[in-house]
mmCIF file of N, CA and C in Angstrom:
data_model
loop_
_atom_site.group_PDB
_atom_site.id
_atom_site.type_symbol
_atom_site.label_atom_id
_atom_site.label_comp_id
_atom_site.label_asym_id
_atom_site.label_seq_id
_atom_site.Cartn_x
_atom_site.Cartn_y
_atom_site.Cartn_z
ATOM 1 N N MET A 1 0.842 -1.183 0.009
ATOM 2 C CA MET A 1 0.033 -0.434 -0.049
ATOM 3 C C MET A 1 0.687 1.299 0.342
ATOM 4 N N ILE A 2 0.602 2.376 -1.229
ATOM 5 C CA ILE A 2 1.338 3.193 -0.934
ATOM 6 C C ILE A 2 0.973 4.900 -0.925
ATOM 7 N N THR A 3 1.791 5.403 -0.552
ATOM 8 C CA THR A 3 0.775 6.735 -0.900
ATOM 9 C C THR A 3 1.798 7.620 -0.944
ATOM 10 N N GLU A 4 1.603 9.034 -1.692
ATOM 11 C CA GLU A 4 3.142 10.232 -1.873
ATOM 12 C C GLU A 4 1.981 11.309 -1.513
ATOM 13 N N THR A 5 2.871 12.672 -0.155
ATOM 14 C CA THR A 5 1.999 13.841 0.371
ATOM 15 C C THR A 5 3.185 14.460 -0.433
ATOM 16 N N ASP A 6 2.356 16.105 -0.374
ATOM 17 C CA ASP A 6 3.312 16.809 -0.783
ATOM 18 C C ASP A 6 4.182 17.889 0.495
ATOM 19 N N LEU A 7 4.026 18.851 1.048
ATOM 20 C CA LEU A 7 5.209 18.503 2.141
ATOM 21 C C LEU A 7 4.068 19.302 3.236
ATOM 22 N N HIS A 8 2.928 19.612 3.076
ATOM 23 C CA HIS A 8 2.939 19.956 3.710
ATOM 24 C C HIS A 8 1.490 18.738 4.486
ATOM 25 N N GLY A 9 1.701 17.269 4.237
ATOM 26 C CA GLY A 9 1.228 16.475 4.039
ATOM 27 C C GLY A 9 -0.224 16.166 3.221
ATOM 28 N N LYS A 10 -1.021 16.699 2.588
ATOM 29 C CA LYS A 10 -1.294 17.047 1.200
ATOM 30 C C LYS A 10 -1.447 15.109 0.431
ATOM 31 N N ILE A 11 -2.033 14.247 0.799
ATOM 32 C CA ILE A 11 -1.982 13.621 -0.601
ATOM 33 C C ILE A 11 -2.092 13.776 -1.665
ATOM 34 N N THR A 12 -1.052 12.923 -2.463
ATOM 35 C CA THR A 12 -1.417 13.597 -4.287
ATOM 36 C C THR A 12 -0.880 12.054 -4.534
ATOM 37 N N TYR A 13 -1.209 10.896 -4.667
ATOM 38 C CA TYR A 13 -0.956 9.262 -4.706
ATOM 39 C C TYR A 13 -0.860 8.402 -3.904
ATOM 40 N N VAL A 14 -2.596 7.948 -4.456
ATOM 41 C CA VAL A 14 -2.315 6.517 -3.641
ATOM 42 C C VAL A 14 -2.513 5.225 -4.684
ATOM 43 N N ASN A 15 -1.889 4.305 -4.267
ATOM 44 C CA ASN A 15 -1.984 2.835 -5.452
ATOM 45 C C ASN A 15 -3.830 2.613 -4.990
ATOM 46 N N ARG A 16 -3.772 1.165 -5.601
ATOM 47 C CA ARG A 16 -5.516 0.731 -5.589
ATOM 48 C C ARG A 16 -5.040 0.400 -4.374
ATOM 49 N N LEU A 17 -4.007 -1.089 -3.814
ATOM 50 C CA LEU A 17 -3.740 -1.449 -2.498
ATOM 51 C C LEU A 17 -4.693 -0.889 -1.982
ATOM 52 N N PHE A 18 -4.186 0.715 -2.273
ATOM 53 C CA PHE A 18 -4.151 1.009 -0.639
ATOM 54 C C PHE A 18 -5.917 2.242 -1.304
ATOM 55 N N ILE A 19 -6.474 2.056 -2.194
ATOM 56 C CA ILE A 19 -7.926 2.386 -2.001
ATOM 57 C C ILE A 19 -9.191 1.581 -1.272
ATOM 58 N N GLN A 20 -7.892 0.198 -1.355
ATOM 59 C CA GLN A 20 -8.701 -0.896 -1.077
ATOM 60 C C GLN A 20 -8.752 -1.339 0.127
ATOM 61 N N MET A 21 -8.063 -0.922 0.920
ATOM 62 C CA MET A 21 -7.665 -0.952 2.732
ATOM 63 C C MET A 21 -8.362 0.479 3.538
ATOM 64 N N SER A 22 -8.234 0.935 2.800
ATOM 65 C CA SER A 22 -8.823 2.499 3.225
ATOM 66 C C SER A 22 -10.620 2.619 3.054
ATOM 67 N N GLY A 23 -11.019 1.817 2.381
ATOM 68 C CA GLY A 23 -12.124 2.004 1.495
ATOM 69 C C GLY A 23 -12.966 3.581 1.404
ATOM 70 N N TYR A 24 -11.818 4.561 0.509
ATOM 71 C CA TYR A 24 -11.927 5.277 0.188
ATOM 72 C C TYR A 24 -12.075 5.504 -1.380
ATOM 73 N N GLU A 25 -12.129 6.236 -2.395
ATOM 74 C CA GLU A 25 -12.430 6.668 -3.343
ATOM 75 C C GLU A 25 -11.401 7.623 -3.850
ATOM 76 N N LYS A 26 -10.372 7.050 -4.902
ATOM 77 C CA LYS A 26 -9.108 8.022 -5.122
ATOM 78 C C LYS A 26 -9.894 9.174 -4.964
ATOM 79 N N GLU A 27 -10.728 9.589 -5.773
ATOM 80 C CA GLU A 27 -10.772 10.864 -5.403
ATOM 81 C C GLU A 27 -11.606 11.985 -4.287
ATOM 82 N N GLU A 28 -11.529 10.757 -3.166
ATOM 83 C CA GLU A 28 -11.843 11.353 -1.803
ATOM 84 C C GLU A 28 -10.719 11.343 -1.104
ATOM 85 N N LEU A 29 -9.277 10.846 -2.250
ATOM 86 C CA LEU A 29 -8.485 11.297 -0.949
ATOM 87 C C LEU A 29 -7.725 12.251 -1.515
ATOM 88 N N ILE A 30 -7.353 12.546 -2.646
ATOM 89 C CA ILE A 30 -6.135 13.128 -3.480
ATOM 90 C C ILE A 30 -6.441 14.737 -2.391
ATOM 91 N N GLY A 31 -5.277 15.672 -2.487
ATOM 92 C CA GLY A 31 -5.805 16.229 -2.055
ATOM 93 C C GLY A 31 -6.212 16.644 -0.423
ATOM 94 N N LYS A 32 -6.530 16.016 -0.056
ATOM 95 C CA LYS A 32 -7.161 15.999 1.341
ATOM 96 C C LYS A 32 -5.574 15.486 2.214
ATOM 97 N N PRO A 33 -5.754 15.735 3.306
ATOM 98 C CA PRO A 33 -4.273 16.307 4.097
ATOM 99 C C PRO A 33 -4.449 14.153 5.295
ATOM 100 N N HIS A 34 -3.101 13.819 4.859
ATOM 101 C CA HIS A 34 -3.554 12.330 5.231
ATOM 102 C C HIS A 34 -3.788 11.990 6.602
ATOM 103 N N SER A 35 -3.680 13.467 7.398
ATOM 104 C CA SER A 35 -4.840 12.704 9.129
ATOM 105 C C SER A 35 -5.395 12.528 8.027
ATOM 106 N N LEU A 36 -6.596 12.492 7.372
ATOM 107 C CA LEU A 36 -7.998 11.801 6.874
ATOM 108 C C LEU A 36 -7.685 10.414 7.536
ATOM 109 N N ILE A 37 -7.224 9.720 7.505
ATOM 110 C CA ILE A 37 -7.138 8.043 7.608
ATOM 111 C C ILE A 37 -6.478 8.127 9.299
ATOM 112 N N ARG A 38 -5.872 9.051 10.266
ATOM 113 C CA ARG A 38 -4.765 8.717 11.463
ATOM 114 C C ARG A 38 -6.474 8.407 12.064
ATOM 115 N N HIS A 39 -6.274 7.397 13.402
ATOM 116 C CA HIS A 39 -7.029 6.847 13.720
ATOM 117 C C HIS A 39 -7.118 7.568 15.443
ATOM 118 N N PRO A 40 -7.494 7.978 16.149
ATOM 119 C CA PRO A 40 -7.222 8.488 17.725
ATOM 120 C C PRO A 40 -6.507 8.232 18.804
ATOM 121 N N ASP A 41 -6.923 6.723 18.456
ATOM 122 C CA ASP A 41 -6.468 5.835 19.620
ATOM 123 C C ASP A 41 -4.986 5.731 19.023
ATOM 124 N N MET A 42 -4.312 6.696 18.064
ATOM 125 C CA MET A 42 -2.462 6.904 18.316
ATOM 126 C C MET A 42 -2.310 7.880 18.854
ATOM 127 N N PRO A 43 -1.158 7.545 19.914
ATOM 128 C CA PRO A 43 -0.290 8.557 20.323
ATOM 129 C C PRO A 43 0.256 9.788 19.194
ATOM 130 N N GLN A 44 0.110 10.890 19.299
ATOM 131 C CA GLN A 44 0.957 11.966 19.098
ATOM 132 C C GLN A 44 1.751 12.223 18.912
ATOM 133 N N CYS A 45 3.311 11.632 19.478
ATOM 134 C CA CYS A 45 4.178 11.142 19.494
ATOM 135 C C CYS A 45 4.949 10.120 18.844
ATOM 136 N N CYS A 46 4.134 9.505 18.071
ATOM 137 C CA CYS A 46 4.668 8.558 17.037
ATOM 138 C C CYS A 46 4.634 9.720 16.031
ATOM 139 N N PHE A 47 3.560 10.398 15.299
ATOM 140 C CA PHE A 47 3.567 11.256 14.430
ATOM 141 C C PHE A 47 4.948 11.918 15.080
ATOM 142 N N LYS A 48 4.415 13.088 15.775
ATOM 143 C CA LYS A 48 5.914 13.357 16.338
ATOM 144 C C LYS A 48 7.001 13.140 15.992
ATOM 145 N N SER A 49 7.666 12.164 16.077
ATOM 146 C CA SER A 49 8.502 11.466 16.079
ATOM 147 C C SER A 49 8.990 11.454 14.022
ATOM 148 N N MET A 50 7.934 10.607 13.365
ATOM 149 C CA MET A 50 7.710 10.981 12.415
ATOM 150 C C MET A 50 8.295 11.762 11.399
ATOM 151 N N TRP A 51 7.520 13.449 11.950
ATOM 152 C CA TRP A 51 8.225 13.946 11.274
ATOM 153 C C TRP A 51 9.369 15.236 11.473
ATOM 154 N N GLU A 52 9.814 14.540 12.838
ATOM 155 C CA GLU A 52 10.819 15.274 12.511
ATOM 156 C C GLU A 52 12.112 14.240 11.984
ATOM 157 N N SER A 53 12.562 12.756 11.677
ATOM 158 C CA SER A 53 12.215 11.998 11.111
ATOM 159 C C SER A 53 12.748 13.007 9.572
ATOM 160 N N VAL A 54 11.349 12.496 9.178
ATOM 161 C CA VAL A 54 11.455 12.774 7.093
ATOM 162 C C VAL A 54 11.703 14.666 7.289
ATOM 163 N N GLU A 55 11.750 15.233 8.322
ATOM 164 C CA GLU A 55 11.511 16.758 7.852
ATOM 165 C C GLU A 55 13.520 16.933 8.165
ATOM 166 N N ARG A 56 14.086 15.866 8.272
ATOM 167 C CA ARG A 56 15.418 15.794 8.796
ATOM 168 C C ARG A 56 16.203 15.057 6.943
ATOM 169 N N GLY A 57 15.045 14.773 6.634
ATOM 170 C CA GLY A 57 15.486 13.516 5.589
ATOM 171 C C GLY A 57 15.993 12.214 5.598
ATOM 172 N N TYR A 58 14.965 11.515 6.511
ATOM 173 C CA TYR A 58 15.856 10.561 7.501
ATOM 174 C C TYR A 58 14.625 9.852 7.068
ATOM 175 N N PRO A 59 14.654 8.633 7.086
ATOM 176 C CA PRO A 59 12.744 7.226 6.860
ATOM 177 C C PRO A 59 12.214 7.185 8.166
ATOM 178 N N TRP A 60 11.787 7.436 8.532
ATOM 179 C CA TRP A 60 11.080 6.534 9.597
ATOM 180 C C TRP A 60 10.350 5.368 9.243
ATOM 181 N N GLU A 61 10.736 4.166 9.760
ATOM 182 C CA GLU A 61 9.210 3.555 10.176
ATOM 183 C C GLU A 61 8.475 3.521 10.998
ATOM 184 N N GLY A 62 6.942 2.499 11.592
ATOM 185 C CA GLY A 62 6.837 2.290 12.901
ATOM 186 C C GLY A 62 5.400 2.141 13.060
ATOM 187 N N TYR A 63 4.605 1.875 13.739
ATOM 188 C CA TYR A 63 3.486 0.294 13.527
ATOM 189 C C TYR A 63 2.260 1.734 13.601
ATOM 190 N N VAL A 64 1.306 1.825 13.049
ATOM 191 C CA VAL A 64 0.761 2.811 13.044
ATOM 192 C C VAL A 64 -1.246 2.341 12.744
ATOM 193 N N LYS A 65 -2.039 2.287 13.305
ATOM 194 C CA LYS A 65 -3.299 2.428 13.491
ATOM 195 C C LYS A 65 -3.698 3.286 12.571
ATOM 196 N N ASN A 66 -4.443 2.711 11.104
ATOM 197 C CA ASN A 66 -5.152 3.789 10.419
ATOM 198 C C ASN A 66 -6.683 3.658 10.866
ATOM 199 N N LEU A 67 -8.022 4.909 10.458
ATOM 200 C CA LEU A 67 -8.945 4.308 9.522
ATOM 201 C C LEU A 67 -9.800 4.557 8.420
ATOM 202 N N ARG A 68 -10.049 3.228 8.614
ATOM 203 C CA ARG A 68 -10.838 3.495 7.523
ATOM 204 C C ARG A 68 -12.723 3.971 7.517
ATOM 205 N N LYS A 69 -12.927 4.620 5.683
ATOM 206 C CA LYS A 69 -14.064 5.409 5.787
ATOM 207 C C LYS A 69 -14.982 4.671 6.387
ATOM 208 N N ASP A 70 -15.576 3.876 6.630
ATOM 209 C CA ASP A 70 -16.432 3.147 6.874
ATOM 210 C C ASP A 70 -15.986 3.221 8.628
ATOM 211 N N GLY A 71 -15.224 3.618 9.694
ATOM 212 C CA GLY A 71 -15.488 3.572 11.174
ATOM 213 C C GLY A 71 -14.394 2.662 11.076
ATOM 214 N N ALA A 72 -14.250 1.734 10.609
ATOM 215 C CA ALA A 72 -13.281 0.369 11.136
ATOM 216 C C ALA A 72 -11.971 0.915 11.256
ATOM 217 N N PHE A 73 -10.736 -0.178 11.545
ATOM 218 C CA PHE A 73 -9.460 0.342 11.386
ATOM 219 C C PHE A 73 -8.802 -1.012 11.205
ATOM 220 N N TYR A 74 -7.306 -0.512 10.632
ATOM 221 C CA TYR A 74 -6.759 -1.780 10.518
ATOM 222 C C TYR A 74 -4.954 -0.708 10.233
ATOM 223 N N TRP A 75 -4.158 -1.902 11.220
ATOM 224 C CA TRP A 75 -2.844 -1.587 11.737
ATOM 225 C C TRP A 75 -1.191 -1.906 10.266
ATOM 226 N N VAL A 76 -0.794 -0.935 10.458
ATOM 227 C CA VAL A 76 -0.385 -2.147 9.301
ATOM 228 C C VAL A 76 1.501 -0.896 9.609
ATOM 229 N N VAL A 77 2.567 -1.910 8.848
ATOM 230 C CA VAL A 77 3.876 -1.538 9.722
ATOM 231 C C VAL A 77 4.190 -0.228 8.033
ATOM 232 N N VAL A 78 4.864 1.303 8.552
ATOM 233 C CA VAL A 78 4.443 1.998 7.343
ATOM 234 C C VAL A 78 6.084 2.308 7.096
ATOM 235 N N THR A 79 6.786 2.687 6.039
ATOM 236 C CA THR A 79 8.202 3.468 6.059
ATOM 237 C C THR A 79 7.842 4.259 5.198
ATOM 238 N N VAL A 80 8.010 5.402 6.190
ATOM 239 C CA VAL A 80 8.083 7.401 5.389
ATOM 240 C C VAL A 80 9.372 7.542 5.180
ATOM 241 N N THR A 81 9.917 7.485 3.852
ATOM 242 C CA THR A 81 10.425 8.136 3.393
ATOM 243 C C THR A 81 10.283 9.936 2.800
ATOM 244 N N PRO A 82 11.483 10.710 2.423
ATOM 245 C CA PRO A 82 11.304 11.428 1.977
ATOM 246 C C PRO A 82 11.468 11.598 0.404
ATOM 247 N N LYS A 83 11.169 12.459 -0.567
ATOM 248 C CA LYS A 83 10.986 12.612 -1.787
ATOM 249 C C LYS A 83 11.812 13.559 -2.231
ATOM 250 N N TYR A 84 12.672 13.553 -3.771
ATOM 251 C CA TYR A 84 13.824 14.786 -3.696
ATOM 252 C C TYR A 84 13.172 14.522 -5.117
ATOM 253 N N ASP A 85 12.867 16.327 -5.854
ATOM 254 C CA ASP A 85 12.833 16.167 -7.450
ATOM 255 C C ASP A 85 14.647 15.990 -7.861
ATOM 256 N N GLU A 86 14.177 16.322 -9.183
ATOM 257 C CA GLU A 86 15.224 16.264 -9.666
ATOM 258 C C GLU A 86 16.191 17.108 -9.559
ATOM 259 N N LYS A 87 16.138 18.073 -9.107
ATOM 260 C CA LYS A 87 17.304 18.944 -8.731
ATOM 261 C C LYS A 87 17.974 18.603 -6.971
ATOM 262 N N GLY A 88 16.872 17.888 -5.877
ATOM 263 C CA GLY A 88 17.746 17.506 -5.529
ATOM 264 C C GLY A 88 16.426 18.394 -4.173
ATOM 265 N N THR A 89 15.763 18.726 -4.584
ATOM 266 C CA THR A 89 15.224 19.549 -3.213
ATOM 267 C C THR A 89 13.875 18.625 -2.839
ATOM 268 N N LEU A 90 13.745 18.324 -1.188
ATOM 269 C CA LEU A 90 12.819 18.128 -1.386
ATOM 270 C C LEU A 90 11.778 18.613 -1.548
ATOM 271 N N CYS A 91 10.266 17.102 -1.280
ATOM 272 C CA CYS A 91 9.394 18.141 -2.489
ATOM 273 C C CYS A 91 8.003 17.314 -1.789
ATOM 274 N N GLY A 92 8.019 16.228 -1.117
ATOM 275 C CA GLY A 92 6.914 15.869 -0.392
ATOM 276 C C GLY A 92 7.897 14.051 0.616
ATOM 277 N N TYR A 93 6.295 12.801 0.482
ATOM 278 C CA TYR A 93 6.473 12.326 1.166
ATOM 279 C C TYR A 93 6.201 10.979 0.493
ATOM 280 N N ILE A 94 7.151 10.027 0.685
ATOM 281 C CA ILE A 94 7.000 8.321 0.396
ATOM 282 C C ILE A 94 6.175 8.091 1.617
ATOM 283 N N ALA A 95 5.294 6.864 1.647
ATOM 284 C CA ALA A 95 4.942 5.860 2.816
ATOM 285 C C ALA A 95 4.505 4.621 2.069
ATOM 286 N N VAL A 96 4.981 3.435 2.748
ATOM 287 C CA VAL A 96 4.652 2.059 1.767
ATOM 288 C C VAL A 96 4.452 1.670 3.264
ATOM 289 N N ARG A 97 3.170 0.701 3.283
ATOM 290 C CA ARG A 97 2.686 0.134 4.477
ATOM 291 C C ARG A 97 2.956 -1.628 4.319
ATOM 292 N N LYS A 98 2.603 -2.366 5.086
ATOM 293 C CA LYS A 98 2.602 -3.910 5.268
ATOM 294 C C LYS A 98 1.522 -4.643 6.480
ATOM 295 N N PRO A 99 1.186 -5.242 5.701
ATOM 296 C CA PRO A 99 0.427 -5.383 7.613
ATOM 297 C C PRO A 99 1.611 -6.105 8.159
ATOM 298 N N PRO A 100 1.276 -6.328 9.849
ATOM 299 C CA PRO A 100 2.229 -6.526 10.444
ATOM 300 C C PRO A 100 2.000 -7.792 10.882
ATOM 301 N N GLY A 101 3.570 -8.327 11.504
ATOM 302 C CA GLY A 101 2.933 -9.554 12.327
ATOM 303 C C GLY A 101 2.539 -10.019 12.933
ATOM 304 N N GLU A 102 1.416 -10.927 13.229
ATOM 305 C CA GLU A 102 0.858 -11.163 15.365
ATOM 306 C C GLU A 102 1.381 -10.552 16.027
ATOM 307 N N LEU A 103 2.333 -11.360 16.613
ATOM 308 C CA LEU A 103 2.743 -11.470 17.536
ATOM 309 C C LEU A 103 3.633 -9.424 17.598
ATOM 310 N N THR A 104 3.908 -9.402 16.838
ATOM 311 C CA THR A 104 4.086 -8.111 16.988
ATOM 312 C C THR A 104 2.962 -7.159 17.327
ATOM 313 N N LEU A 105 2.314 -7.025 16.740
ATOM 314 C CA LEU A 105 0.813 -5.985 16.921
ATOM 315 C C LEU A 105 0.780 -6.234 17.915
ATOM 316 N N GLN A 106 0.353 -7.565 19.104
ATOM 317 C CA GLN A 106 0.238 -7.426 20.134
ATOM 318 C C GLN A 106 0.816 -6.822 20.747
ATOM 319 N N GLU A 107 2.174 -6.624 21.326
ATOM 320 C CA GLU A 107 3.370 -5.485 21.983
ATOM 321 C C GLU A 107 3.324 -4.413 21.635
ATOM 322 N N ILE A 108 2.947 -3.969 19.971
ATOM 323 C CA ILE A 108 2.899 -2.764 19.815
ATOM 324 C C ILE A 108 1.844 -1.961 20.719
ATOM 325 N N LYS A 109 0.395 -3.097 20.512
ATOM 326 C CA LYS A 109 -1.135 -3.092 20.997
ATOM 327 C C LYS A 109 -1.225 -1.803 22.293
ATOM 328 N N ARG A 110 -0.060 -2.984 22.615
ATOM 329 C CA ARG A 110 -0.037 -2.485 24.482
ATOM 330 C C ARG A 110 0.628 -1.451 24.804
ATOM 331 N N LYS A 111 2.247 -1.269 23.797
ATOM 332 C CA LYS A 111 3.230 -0.632 23.791
ATOM 333 C C LYS A 111 2.180 1.079 23.914
ATOM 334 N N TYR A 112 1.017 0.861 23.139
ATOM 335 C CA TYR A 112 1.050 1.894 22.426
ATOM 336 C C TYR A 112 -0.181 3.130 23.449
ATOM 337 N N THR A 113 -0.782 1.429 24.249
ATOM 338 C CA THR A 113 -2.352 1.889 24.659
ATOM 339 C C THR A 113 -1.885 2.680 25.540
ATOM 340 N N GLU A 114 -0.552 1.999 26.726
ATOM 341 C CA GLU A 114 0.666 2.789 27.877
ATOM 342 C C GLU A 114 0.474 4.555 27.417
ATOM 343 N N MET A 115 1.237 4.596 26.069
ATOM 344 C CA MET A 115 1.586 6.054 25.754
ATOM 345 C C MET A 115 0.287 7.192 25.510
ATOM 346 N N MET A 116 -0.517 6.532 25.351
ATOM 347 C CA MET A 116 -1.620 6.864 24.982
ATOM 348 C C MET A 116 -2.423 7.554 26.313
ATOM 349 N N LYS A 117 -2.355 6.919 27.739
ATOM 350 C CA LYS A 117 -2.473 7.071 28.556
ATOM 351 C C LYS A 117 -1.480 7.688 29.424
ATOM 352 N N GLU A 118 -0.153 8.254 29.180
ATOM 353 C CA GLU A 118 0.722 8.659 29.177
ATOM 354 C C GLU A 118 0.200 10.248 28.811
ATOM 355 N N GLU A 119 -0.082 10.415 27.597
ATOM 356 C CA GLU A 119 -0.356 11.034 27.019
ATOM 357 C C GLU A 119 -1.767 12.097 26.982
ATOM 358 N N VAL A 120 -2.461 11.508 28.029
ATOM 359 C CA VAL A 120 -3.284 12.304 28.701
ATOM 360 C C VAL A 120 -2.848 12.691 29.833
ATOM 361 N N CYS A 121 -2.065 11.600 30.967
ATOM 362 C CA CYS A 121 -1.723 12.646 31.934
ATOM 363 C C CYS A 121 -0.927 13.584 32.178
ATOM 364 N N ARG A 122 0.134 13.187 30.872
ATOM 365 C CA ARG A 122 0.305 14.570 30.949
ATOM 366 C C ARG A 122 -0.420 16.238 30.630
ATOM 367 N N LYS A 123 -0.966 15.656 29.741
ATOM 368 C CA LYS A 123 -2.338 17.079 29.569
ATOM 369 C C LYS A 123 -3.411 17.490 30.533
ATOM 370 N N GLU A 124 -4.002 15.663 31.091
ATOM 371 C CA GLU A 124 -5.087 16.226 32.382
ATOM 372 C C GLU A 124 -3.244 17.467 33.538
ATOM 373 N N GLY A 125 -2.715 16.829 33.848
ATOM 374 C CA GLY A 125 -1.128 17.416 34.205
ATOM 375 C C GLY A 125 -1.285 18.914 34.097
ATOM 376 N N SER A 126 -0.432 18.955 33.130
ATOM 377 C CA SER A 126 -0.604 19.745 32.402
ATOM 378 C C SER A 126 -1.503 21.699 32.649
ATOM 379 N N GLU A 127 -3.079 20.903 31.868
ATOM 380 C CA GLU A 127 -4.360 22.153 32.428
ATOM 381 C C GLU A 127 -4.558 21.227 34.249
ATOM 382 N N TYR A 128 -4.188 20.899 34.934
ATOM 383 C CA TYR A 128 -4.663 21.133 36.266
ATOM 384 C C TYR A 128 -3.364 22.396 36.633
ATOM 385 N N PHE A 129 -2.419 22.499 35.761
ATOM 386 C CA PHE A 129 -1.564 23.472 36.957
ATOM 387 C C PHE A 129 -1.562 24.744 36.209
ATOM 388 N N SER A 130 -2.493 24.523 34.893
ATOM 389 C CA SER A 130 -2.492 26.528 34.575
ATOM 390 C C SER A 130 -3.670 26.707 34.552
ATOM 391 N N GLU A 131 -4.559 25.411 35.115
ATOM 392 C CA GLU A 131 -5.457 26.081 36.133
ATOM 393 C C GLU A 131 -5.100 26.813 37.483
ATOM 394 N N ALA A 132 -4.571 25.734 38.070
ATOM 395 C CA ALA A 132 -4.023 26.424 39.246
ATOM 396 C C ALA A 132 -3.151 27.782 39.005
ATOM 397 N N LEU A 133 -2.555 27.206 38.376
ATOM 398 C CA LEU A 133 -2.170 29.679 38.256
ATOM 399 C C LEU A 133 -2.926 30.302 37.507
ATOM 400 N N GLU A 134 -3.606 29.883 36.839
ATOM 401 C CA GLU A 134 -5.347 30.669 36.710
ATOM 402 C C GLU A 134 -5.526 31.292 38.591
ATOM 403 N N ARG A 135 -5.598 30.428 39.126
ATOM 404 C CA ARG A 135 -6.291 30.837 40.061
ATOM 405 C C ARG A 135 -5.876 31.766 40.701
ATOM 406 N N MET A 136 -4.252 31.707 41.142
ATOM 407 C CA MET A 136 -3.056 32.632 42.100
ATOM 408 C C MET A 136 -3.876 33.589 41.150
ATOM 409 N N HIS A 137 -3.813 33.852 39.983
ATOM 410 C CA HIS A 137 -3.663 35.820 39.472
ATOM 411 C C HIS A 137 -4.985 36.479 39.653
#
């Protein structure tokens, strides 16, 4: 399953297998933000790590839970690499996906659940701290 995006994360290319897996038509994907298929259960730090890597010109590989058009989800191992034009200028990104192994997937699900809980706790802690500061003033 392959997608390509521009520098802003807008989808510029999807292959047939990606269309089938996502449940969208090609016309519904081209020009849309790639975050369209981002499942809300995904820890934000995964995408932060990905962007930090690819914006510096390095590939990134990870396990991602994607959201289908019908609301169902699917897991993939994705490798995102920078795409360069003929002058060597960064012009977008290419993502190649494959199904994960079942044993690895179980471990990833457990780890991502922990990461999501940590993100919620940090957010709640940050909000509590901000509210406490506001009450002091």
